[in-house]
Short mmCIF file of N, CA and C in Angstrom, two decimals:
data_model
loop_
_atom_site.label_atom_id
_atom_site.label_comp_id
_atom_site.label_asym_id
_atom_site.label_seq_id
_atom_site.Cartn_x
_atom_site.Cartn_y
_atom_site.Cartn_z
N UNK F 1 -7.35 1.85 20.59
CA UNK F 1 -6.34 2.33 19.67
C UNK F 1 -6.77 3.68 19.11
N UNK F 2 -5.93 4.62 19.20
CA UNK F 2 -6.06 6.11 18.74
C UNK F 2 -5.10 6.40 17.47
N UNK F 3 -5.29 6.94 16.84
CA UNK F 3 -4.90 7.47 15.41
C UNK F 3 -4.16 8.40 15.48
N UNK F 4 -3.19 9.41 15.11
CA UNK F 4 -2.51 9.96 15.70
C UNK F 4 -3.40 10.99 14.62
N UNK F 5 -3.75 12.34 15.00
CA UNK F 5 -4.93 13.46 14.36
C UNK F 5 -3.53 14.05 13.24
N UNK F 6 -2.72 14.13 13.73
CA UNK F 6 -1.90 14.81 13.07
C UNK F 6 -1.40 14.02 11.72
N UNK F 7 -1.25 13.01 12.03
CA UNK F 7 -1.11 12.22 10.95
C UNK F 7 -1.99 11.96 10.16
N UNK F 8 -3.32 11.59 10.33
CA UNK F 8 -4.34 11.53 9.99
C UNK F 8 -4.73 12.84 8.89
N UNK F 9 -4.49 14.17 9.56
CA UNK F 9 -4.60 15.30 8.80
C UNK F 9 -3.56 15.29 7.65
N UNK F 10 -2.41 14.92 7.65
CA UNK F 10 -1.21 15.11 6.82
C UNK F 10 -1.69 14.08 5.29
N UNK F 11 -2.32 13.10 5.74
CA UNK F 11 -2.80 11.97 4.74
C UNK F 11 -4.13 12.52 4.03
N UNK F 12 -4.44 13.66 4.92
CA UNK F 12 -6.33 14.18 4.39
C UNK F 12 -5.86 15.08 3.20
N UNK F 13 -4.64 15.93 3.65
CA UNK F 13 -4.26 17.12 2.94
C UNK F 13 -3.87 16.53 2.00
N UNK F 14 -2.54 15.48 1.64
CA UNK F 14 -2.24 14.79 0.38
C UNK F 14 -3.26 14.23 -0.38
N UNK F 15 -4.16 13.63 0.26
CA UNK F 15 -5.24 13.24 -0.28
C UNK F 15 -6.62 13.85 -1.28
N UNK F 16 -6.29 15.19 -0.67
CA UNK F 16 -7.18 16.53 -1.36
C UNK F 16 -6.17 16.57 -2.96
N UNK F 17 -5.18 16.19 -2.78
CA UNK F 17 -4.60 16.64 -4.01
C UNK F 17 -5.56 15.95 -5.56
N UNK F 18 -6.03 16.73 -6.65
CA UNK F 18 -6.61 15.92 -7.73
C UNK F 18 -5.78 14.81 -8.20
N UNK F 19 -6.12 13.58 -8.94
CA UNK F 19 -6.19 12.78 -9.21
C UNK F 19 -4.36 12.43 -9.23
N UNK F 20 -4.12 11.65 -8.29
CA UNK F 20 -2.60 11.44 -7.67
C UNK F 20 -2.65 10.01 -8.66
N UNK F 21 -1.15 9.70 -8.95
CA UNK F 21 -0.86 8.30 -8.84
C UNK F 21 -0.03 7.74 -7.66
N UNK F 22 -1.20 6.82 -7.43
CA UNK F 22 -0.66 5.89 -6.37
C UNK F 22 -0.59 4.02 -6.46
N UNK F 23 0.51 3.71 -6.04
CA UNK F 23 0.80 2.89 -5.74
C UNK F 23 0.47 1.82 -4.68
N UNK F 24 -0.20 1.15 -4.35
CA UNK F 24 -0.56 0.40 -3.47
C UNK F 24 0.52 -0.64 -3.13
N UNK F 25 1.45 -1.52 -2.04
CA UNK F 25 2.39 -2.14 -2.27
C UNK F 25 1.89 -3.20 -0.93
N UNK F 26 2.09 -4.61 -1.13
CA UNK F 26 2.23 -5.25 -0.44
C UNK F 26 3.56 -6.39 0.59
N UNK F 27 3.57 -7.07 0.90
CA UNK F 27 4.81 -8.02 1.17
C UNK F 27 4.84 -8.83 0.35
N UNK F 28 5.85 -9.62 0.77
CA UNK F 28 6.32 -10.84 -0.16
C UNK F 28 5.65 -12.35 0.23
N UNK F 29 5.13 -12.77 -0.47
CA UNK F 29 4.14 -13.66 -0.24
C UNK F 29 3.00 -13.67 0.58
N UNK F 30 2.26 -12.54 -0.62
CA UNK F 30 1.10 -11.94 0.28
C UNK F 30 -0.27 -12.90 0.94
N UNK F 31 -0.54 -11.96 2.10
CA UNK F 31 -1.66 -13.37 2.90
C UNK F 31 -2.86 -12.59 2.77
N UNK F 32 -3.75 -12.69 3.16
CA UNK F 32 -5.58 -12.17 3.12
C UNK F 32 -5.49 -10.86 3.93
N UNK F 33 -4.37 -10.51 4.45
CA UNK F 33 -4.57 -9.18 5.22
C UNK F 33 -3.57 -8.40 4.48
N UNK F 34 -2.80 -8.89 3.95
CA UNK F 34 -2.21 -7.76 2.35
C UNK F 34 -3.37 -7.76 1.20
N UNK F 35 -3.68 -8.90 1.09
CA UNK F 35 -4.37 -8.32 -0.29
C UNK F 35 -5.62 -7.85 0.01
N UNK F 36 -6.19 -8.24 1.38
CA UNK F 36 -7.27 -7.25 1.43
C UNK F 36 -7.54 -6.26 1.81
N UNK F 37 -6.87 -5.85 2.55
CA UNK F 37 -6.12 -4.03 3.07
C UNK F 37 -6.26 -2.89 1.99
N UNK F 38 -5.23 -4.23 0.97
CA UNK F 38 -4.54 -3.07 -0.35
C UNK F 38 -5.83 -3.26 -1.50
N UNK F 39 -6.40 -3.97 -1.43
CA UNK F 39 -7.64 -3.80 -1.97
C UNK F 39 -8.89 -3.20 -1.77
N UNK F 40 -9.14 -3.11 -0.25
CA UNK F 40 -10.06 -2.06 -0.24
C UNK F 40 -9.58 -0.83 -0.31
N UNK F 41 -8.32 -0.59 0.28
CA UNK F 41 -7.82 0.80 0.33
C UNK F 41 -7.65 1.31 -1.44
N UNK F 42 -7.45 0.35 -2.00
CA UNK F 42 -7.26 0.76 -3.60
C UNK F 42 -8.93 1.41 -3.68
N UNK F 43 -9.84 0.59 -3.42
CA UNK F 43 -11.34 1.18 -3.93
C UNK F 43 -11.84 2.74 -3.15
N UNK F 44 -10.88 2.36 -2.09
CA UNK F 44 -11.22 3.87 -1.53
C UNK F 44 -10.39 4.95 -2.05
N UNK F 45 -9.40 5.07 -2.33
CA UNK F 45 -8.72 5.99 -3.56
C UNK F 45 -9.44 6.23 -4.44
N UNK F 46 -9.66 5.02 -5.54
CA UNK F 46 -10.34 5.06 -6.77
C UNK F 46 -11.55 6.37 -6.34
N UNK F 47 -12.40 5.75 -5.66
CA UNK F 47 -13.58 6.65 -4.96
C UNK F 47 -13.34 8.03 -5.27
N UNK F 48 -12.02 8.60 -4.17
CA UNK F 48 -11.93 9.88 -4.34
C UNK F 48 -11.08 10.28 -5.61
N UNK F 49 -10.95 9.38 -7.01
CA UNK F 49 -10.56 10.38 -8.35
C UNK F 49 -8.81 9.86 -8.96
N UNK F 50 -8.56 9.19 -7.73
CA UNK F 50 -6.64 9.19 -7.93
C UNK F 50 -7.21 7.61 -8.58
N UNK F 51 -5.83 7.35 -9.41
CA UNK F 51 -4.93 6.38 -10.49
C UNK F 51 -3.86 5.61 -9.21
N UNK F 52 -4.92 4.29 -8.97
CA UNK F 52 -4.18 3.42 -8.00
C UNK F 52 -3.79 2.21 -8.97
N UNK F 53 -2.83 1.99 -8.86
CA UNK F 53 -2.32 0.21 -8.87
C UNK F 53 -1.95 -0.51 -7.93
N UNK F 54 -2.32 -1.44 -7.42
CA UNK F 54 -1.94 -2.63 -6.25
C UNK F 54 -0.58 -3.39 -6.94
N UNK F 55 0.47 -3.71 -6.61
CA UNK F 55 1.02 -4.22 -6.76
C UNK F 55 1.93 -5.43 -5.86
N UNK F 56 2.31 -6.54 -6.24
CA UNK F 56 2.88 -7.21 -5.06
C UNK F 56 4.06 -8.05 -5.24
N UNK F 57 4.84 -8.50 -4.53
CA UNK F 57 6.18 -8.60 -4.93
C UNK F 57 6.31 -10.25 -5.72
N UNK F 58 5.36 -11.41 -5.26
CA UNK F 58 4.98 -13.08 -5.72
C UNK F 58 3.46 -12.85 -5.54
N UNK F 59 2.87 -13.80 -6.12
CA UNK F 59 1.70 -14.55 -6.25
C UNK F 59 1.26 -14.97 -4.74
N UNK F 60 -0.17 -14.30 -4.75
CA UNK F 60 -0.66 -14.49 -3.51
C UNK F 60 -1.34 -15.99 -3.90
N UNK F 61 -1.63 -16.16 -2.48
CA UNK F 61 -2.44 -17.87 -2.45
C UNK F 61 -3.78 -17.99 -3.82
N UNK F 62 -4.00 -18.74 -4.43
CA UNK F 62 -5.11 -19.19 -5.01
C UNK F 62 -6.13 -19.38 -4.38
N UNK F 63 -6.20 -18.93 -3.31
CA UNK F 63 -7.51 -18.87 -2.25
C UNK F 63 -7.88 -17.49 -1.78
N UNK F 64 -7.39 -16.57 -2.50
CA UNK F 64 -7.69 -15.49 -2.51
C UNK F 64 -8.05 -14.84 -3.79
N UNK F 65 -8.21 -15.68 -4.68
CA UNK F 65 -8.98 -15.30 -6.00
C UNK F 65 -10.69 -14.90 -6.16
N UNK F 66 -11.19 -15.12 -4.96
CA UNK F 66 -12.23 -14.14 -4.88
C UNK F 66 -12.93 -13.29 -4.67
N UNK F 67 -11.70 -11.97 -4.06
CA UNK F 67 -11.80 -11.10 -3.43
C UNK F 67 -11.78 -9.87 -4.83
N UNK F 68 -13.21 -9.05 -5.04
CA UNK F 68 -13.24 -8.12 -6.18
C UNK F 68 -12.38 -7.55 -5.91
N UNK F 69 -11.97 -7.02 -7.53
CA UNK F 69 -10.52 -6.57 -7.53
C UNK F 69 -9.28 -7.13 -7.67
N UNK F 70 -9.29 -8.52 -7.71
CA UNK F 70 -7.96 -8.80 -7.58
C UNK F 70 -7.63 -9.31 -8.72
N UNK F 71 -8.07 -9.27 -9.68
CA UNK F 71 -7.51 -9.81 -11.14
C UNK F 71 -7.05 -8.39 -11.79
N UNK F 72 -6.76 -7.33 -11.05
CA UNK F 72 -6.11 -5.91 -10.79
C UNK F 72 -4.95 -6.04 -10.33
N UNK F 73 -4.92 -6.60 -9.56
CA UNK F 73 -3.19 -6.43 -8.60
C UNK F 73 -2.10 -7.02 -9.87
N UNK F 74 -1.00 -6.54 -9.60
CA UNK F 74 0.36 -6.36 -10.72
C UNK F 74 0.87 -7.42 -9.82
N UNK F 75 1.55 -8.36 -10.11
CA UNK F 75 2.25 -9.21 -9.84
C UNK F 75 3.58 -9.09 -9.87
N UNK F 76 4.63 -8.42 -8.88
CA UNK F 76 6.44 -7.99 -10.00
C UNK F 76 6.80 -9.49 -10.67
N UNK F 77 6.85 -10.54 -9.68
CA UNK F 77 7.60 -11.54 -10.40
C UNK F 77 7.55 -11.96 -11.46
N UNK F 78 6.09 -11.86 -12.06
CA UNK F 78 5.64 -12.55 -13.55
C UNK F 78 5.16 -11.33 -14.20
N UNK F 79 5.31 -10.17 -13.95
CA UNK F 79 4.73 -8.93 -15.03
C UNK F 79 5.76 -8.87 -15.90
N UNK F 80 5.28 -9.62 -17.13
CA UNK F 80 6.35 -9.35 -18.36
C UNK F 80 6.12 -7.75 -18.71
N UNK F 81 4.78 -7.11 -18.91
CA UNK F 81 4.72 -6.25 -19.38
C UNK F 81 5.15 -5.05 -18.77
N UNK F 82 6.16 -4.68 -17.82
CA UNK F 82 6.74 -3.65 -17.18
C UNK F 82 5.56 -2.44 -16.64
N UNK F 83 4.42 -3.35 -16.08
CA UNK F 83 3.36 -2.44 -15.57
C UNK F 83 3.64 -2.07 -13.96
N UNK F 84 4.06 -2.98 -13.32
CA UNK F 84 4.71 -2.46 -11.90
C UNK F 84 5.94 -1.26 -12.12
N UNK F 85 6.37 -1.76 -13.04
CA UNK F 85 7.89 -0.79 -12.93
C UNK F 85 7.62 0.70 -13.49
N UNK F 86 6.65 0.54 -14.62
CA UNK F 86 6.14 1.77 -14.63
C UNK F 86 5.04 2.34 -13.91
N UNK F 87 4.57 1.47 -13.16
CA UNK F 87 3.66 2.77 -12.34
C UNK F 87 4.32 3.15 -10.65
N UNK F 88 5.09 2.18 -10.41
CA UNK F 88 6.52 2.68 -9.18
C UNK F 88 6.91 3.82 -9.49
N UNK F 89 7.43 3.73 -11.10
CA UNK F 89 8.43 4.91 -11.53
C UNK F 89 7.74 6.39 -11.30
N UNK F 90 6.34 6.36 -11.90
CA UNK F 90 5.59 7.42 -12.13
C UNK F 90 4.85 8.25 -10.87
N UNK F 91 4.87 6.89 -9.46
CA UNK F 91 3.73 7.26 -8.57
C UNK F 91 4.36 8.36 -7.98
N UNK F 92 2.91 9.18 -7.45
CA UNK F 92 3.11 10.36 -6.71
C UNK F 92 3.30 10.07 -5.13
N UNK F 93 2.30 8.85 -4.73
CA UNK F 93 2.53 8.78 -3.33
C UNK F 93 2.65 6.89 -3.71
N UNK F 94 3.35 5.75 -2.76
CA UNK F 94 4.05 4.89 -2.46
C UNK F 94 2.89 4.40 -1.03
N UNK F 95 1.98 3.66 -1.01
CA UNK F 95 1.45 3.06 0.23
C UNK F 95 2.62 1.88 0.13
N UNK F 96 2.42 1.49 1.58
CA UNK F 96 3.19 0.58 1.89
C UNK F 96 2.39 -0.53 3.03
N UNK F 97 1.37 -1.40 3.03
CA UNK F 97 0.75 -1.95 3.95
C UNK F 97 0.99 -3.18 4.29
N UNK F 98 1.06 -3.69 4.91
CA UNK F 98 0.98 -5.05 6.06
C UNK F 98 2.49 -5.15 6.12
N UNK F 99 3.71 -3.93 6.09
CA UNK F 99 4.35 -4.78 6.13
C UNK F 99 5.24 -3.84 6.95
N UNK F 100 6.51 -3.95 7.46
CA UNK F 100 7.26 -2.66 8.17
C UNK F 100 8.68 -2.22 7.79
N UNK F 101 9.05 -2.60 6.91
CA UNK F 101 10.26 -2.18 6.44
C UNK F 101 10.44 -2.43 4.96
N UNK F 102 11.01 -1.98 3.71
CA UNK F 102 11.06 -2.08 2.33
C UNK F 102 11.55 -3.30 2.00
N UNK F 103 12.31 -3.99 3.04
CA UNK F 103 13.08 -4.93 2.99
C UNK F 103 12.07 -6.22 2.73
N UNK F 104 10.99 -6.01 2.91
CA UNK F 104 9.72 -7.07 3.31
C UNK F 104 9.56 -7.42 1.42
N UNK F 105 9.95 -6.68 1.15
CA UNK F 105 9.34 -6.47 -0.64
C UNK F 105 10.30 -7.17 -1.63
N UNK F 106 11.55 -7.75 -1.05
CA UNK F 106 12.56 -8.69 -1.62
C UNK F 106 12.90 -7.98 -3.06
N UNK F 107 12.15 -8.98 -4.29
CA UNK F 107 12.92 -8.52 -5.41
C UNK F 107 12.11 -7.20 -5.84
N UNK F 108 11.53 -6.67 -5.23
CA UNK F 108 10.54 -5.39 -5.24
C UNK F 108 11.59 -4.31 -4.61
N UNK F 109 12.29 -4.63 -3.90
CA UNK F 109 13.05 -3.41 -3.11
C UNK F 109 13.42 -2.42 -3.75
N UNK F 110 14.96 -2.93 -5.03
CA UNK F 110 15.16 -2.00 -5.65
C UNK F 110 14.58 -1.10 -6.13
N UNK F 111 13.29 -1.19 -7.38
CA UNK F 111 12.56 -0.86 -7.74
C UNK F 111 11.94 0.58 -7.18
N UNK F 112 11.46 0.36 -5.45
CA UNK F 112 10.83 0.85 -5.09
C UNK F 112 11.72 2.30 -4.73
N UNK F 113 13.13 1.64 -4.49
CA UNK F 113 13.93 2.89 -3.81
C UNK F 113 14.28 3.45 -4.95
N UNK F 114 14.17 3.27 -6.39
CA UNK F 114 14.21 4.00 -7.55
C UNK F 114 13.64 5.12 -7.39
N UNK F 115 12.40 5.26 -7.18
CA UNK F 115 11.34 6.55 -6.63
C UNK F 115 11.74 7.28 -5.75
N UNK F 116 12.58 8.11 -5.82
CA UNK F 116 12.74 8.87 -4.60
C UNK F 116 11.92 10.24 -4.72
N UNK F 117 10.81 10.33 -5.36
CA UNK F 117 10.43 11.80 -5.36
C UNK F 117 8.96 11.19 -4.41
N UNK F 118 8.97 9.91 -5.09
CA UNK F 118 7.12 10.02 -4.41
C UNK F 118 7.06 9.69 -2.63
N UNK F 119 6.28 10.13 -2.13
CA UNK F 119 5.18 10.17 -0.64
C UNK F 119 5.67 8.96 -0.26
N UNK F 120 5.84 9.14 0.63
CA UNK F 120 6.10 7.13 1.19
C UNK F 120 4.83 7.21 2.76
N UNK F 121 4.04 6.38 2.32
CA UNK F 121 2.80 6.08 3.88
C UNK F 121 2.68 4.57 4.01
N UNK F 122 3.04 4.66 4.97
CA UNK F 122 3.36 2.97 6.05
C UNK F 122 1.32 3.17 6.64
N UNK F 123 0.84 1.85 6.66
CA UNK F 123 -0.08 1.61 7.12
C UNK F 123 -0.02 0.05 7.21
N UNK F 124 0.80 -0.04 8.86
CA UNK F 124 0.84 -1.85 9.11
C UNK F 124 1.09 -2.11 10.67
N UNK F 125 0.61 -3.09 11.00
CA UNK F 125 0.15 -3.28 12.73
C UNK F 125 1.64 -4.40 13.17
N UNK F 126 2.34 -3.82 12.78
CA UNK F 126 3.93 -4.97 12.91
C UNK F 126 4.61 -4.34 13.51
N UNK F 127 5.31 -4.94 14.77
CA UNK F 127 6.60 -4.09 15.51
C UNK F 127 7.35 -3.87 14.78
N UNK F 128 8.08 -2.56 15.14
CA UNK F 128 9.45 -1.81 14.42
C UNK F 128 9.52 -1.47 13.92
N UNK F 129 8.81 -0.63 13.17
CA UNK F 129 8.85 -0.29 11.63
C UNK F 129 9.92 0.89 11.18
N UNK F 130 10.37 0.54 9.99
CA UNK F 130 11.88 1.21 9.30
C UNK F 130 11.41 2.75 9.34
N UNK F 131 12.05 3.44 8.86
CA UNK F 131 12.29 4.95 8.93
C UNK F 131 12.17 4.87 7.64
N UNK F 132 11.93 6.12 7.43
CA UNK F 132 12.05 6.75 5.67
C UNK F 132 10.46 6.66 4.62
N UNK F 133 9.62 6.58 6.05
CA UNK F 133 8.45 6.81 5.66
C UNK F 133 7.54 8.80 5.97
N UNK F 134 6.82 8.76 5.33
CA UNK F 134 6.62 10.31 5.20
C UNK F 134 5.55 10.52 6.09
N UNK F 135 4.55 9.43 6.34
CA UNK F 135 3.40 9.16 7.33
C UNK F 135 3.16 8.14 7.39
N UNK F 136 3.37 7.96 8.98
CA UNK F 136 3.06 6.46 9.76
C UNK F 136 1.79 5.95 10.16
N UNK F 137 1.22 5.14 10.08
CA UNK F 137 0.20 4.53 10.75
C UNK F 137 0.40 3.25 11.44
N UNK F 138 1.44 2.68 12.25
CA UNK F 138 2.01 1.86 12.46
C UNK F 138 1.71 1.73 14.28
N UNK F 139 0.35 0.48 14.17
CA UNK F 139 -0.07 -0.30 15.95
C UNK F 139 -0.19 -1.13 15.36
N UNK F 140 0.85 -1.78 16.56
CA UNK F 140 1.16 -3.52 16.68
C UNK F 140 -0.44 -3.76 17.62
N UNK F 141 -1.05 -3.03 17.96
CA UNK F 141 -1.99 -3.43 19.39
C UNK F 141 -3.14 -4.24 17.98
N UNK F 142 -3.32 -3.61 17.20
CA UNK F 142 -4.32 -3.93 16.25
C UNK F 142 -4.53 -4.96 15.46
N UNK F 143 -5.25 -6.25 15.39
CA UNK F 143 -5.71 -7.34 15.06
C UNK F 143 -5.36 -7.55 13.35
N UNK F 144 -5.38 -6.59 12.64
CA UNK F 144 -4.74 -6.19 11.38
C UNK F 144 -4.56 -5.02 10.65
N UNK F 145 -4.31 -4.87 9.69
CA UNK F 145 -3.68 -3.71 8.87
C UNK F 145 -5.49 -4.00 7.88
N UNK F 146 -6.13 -4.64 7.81
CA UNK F 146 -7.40 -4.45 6.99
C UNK F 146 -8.16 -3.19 7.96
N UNK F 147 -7.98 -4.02 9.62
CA UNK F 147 -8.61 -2.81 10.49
C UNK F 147 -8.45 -1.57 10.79
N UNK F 148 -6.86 -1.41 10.29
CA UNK F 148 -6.42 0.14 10.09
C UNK F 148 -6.83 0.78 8.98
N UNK F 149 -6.83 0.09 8.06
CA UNK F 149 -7.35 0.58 6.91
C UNK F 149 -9.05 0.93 6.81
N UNK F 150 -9.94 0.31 7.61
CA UNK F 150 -11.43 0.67 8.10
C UNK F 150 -11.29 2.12 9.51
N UNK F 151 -10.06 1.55 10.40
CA UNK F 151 -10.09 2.78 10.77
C UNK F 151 -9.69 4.30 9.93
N UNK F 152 -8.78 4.25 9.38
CA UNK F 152 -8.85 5.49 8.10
C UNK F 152 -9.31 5.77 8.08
N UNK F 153 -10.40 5.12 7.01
CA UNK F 153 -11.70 5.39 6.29
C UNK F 153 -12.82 6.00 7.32
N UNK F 154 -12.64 5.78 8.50
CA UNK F 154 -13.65 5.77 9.22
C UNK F 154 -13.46 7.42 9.99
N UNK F 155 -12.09 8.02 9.93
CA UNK F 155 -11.66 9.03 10.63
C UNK F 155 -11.64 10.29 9.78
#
């Protein structure tokens, strides 16, 4: 599996930008390769200086409560305190991982298409993926979206 350089560069250059808000976003009834994707990829942001929040559309399994970091992730369904909705509203760039279309994000959808100013980057190994993303990282050949996310990091 090859990375596409160009894309790769387009994500380096946004990435140079100082301290971005970003959004981390998962699917709807997230499994161990959403929340752990969007969790390491959150620590690798953090790393370089940017204001990440993980957020996810339901409550992942209770068997994923021991993965550092995750008493971090925003929950939409039960966030009384409007912390997803305000950091959607505010983000500069919109990840979008394990999943391939906005539609995956159910009562998260609206929300998300509220943002129309921020970055939209797809990073998920699922056939088909929707349009209206700004940079793709999207192979089905790849075992998961955690491994795309090590490949990133790694490029």
């Amino acid at each position: 599996m090859e990375l596409s350089h160009k894309q790769i560069e387009s994500l380096k250059e946004m990435l140079a930008q100082p301290r971005l808000r970003i959004v981390i976003l998962s699917h709807t009834n997230p499994d161990g390769d959403a929340v752990g994707s969007s969790l390491a990829w959150a620590e690798v942001l953090r790393a370089r200086g940017h204001e990440v929040t993980c957020v996810v559309p339901n409550k992942y399994p209770y068997f994923l409560d021991w993965m550092p970091g995750i008493e971090e992730v925003v929950v939409f369904k039960t966030d009384t305190e409007g912390r997803a909705v305000k950091a959607i509203a505010e983000a500069d760039v919109l990840f979008c991982l394990d999943f391939n279309a906005v539609s995956r994000l159910e009562i998260l959808s609206e929300t998300i298409q509220g943002n129309t100013t921020a970055r939209r980057v797809l990073i998920d190994h699922h056939l088909q993926p929707d349009e209206g993303f700004d940079i793709v990282f999207s192979h089905p050949e790849s075992s998961s979206t955690c491994f795309l996310v090590y490949c990133l990091v790694e490029a």
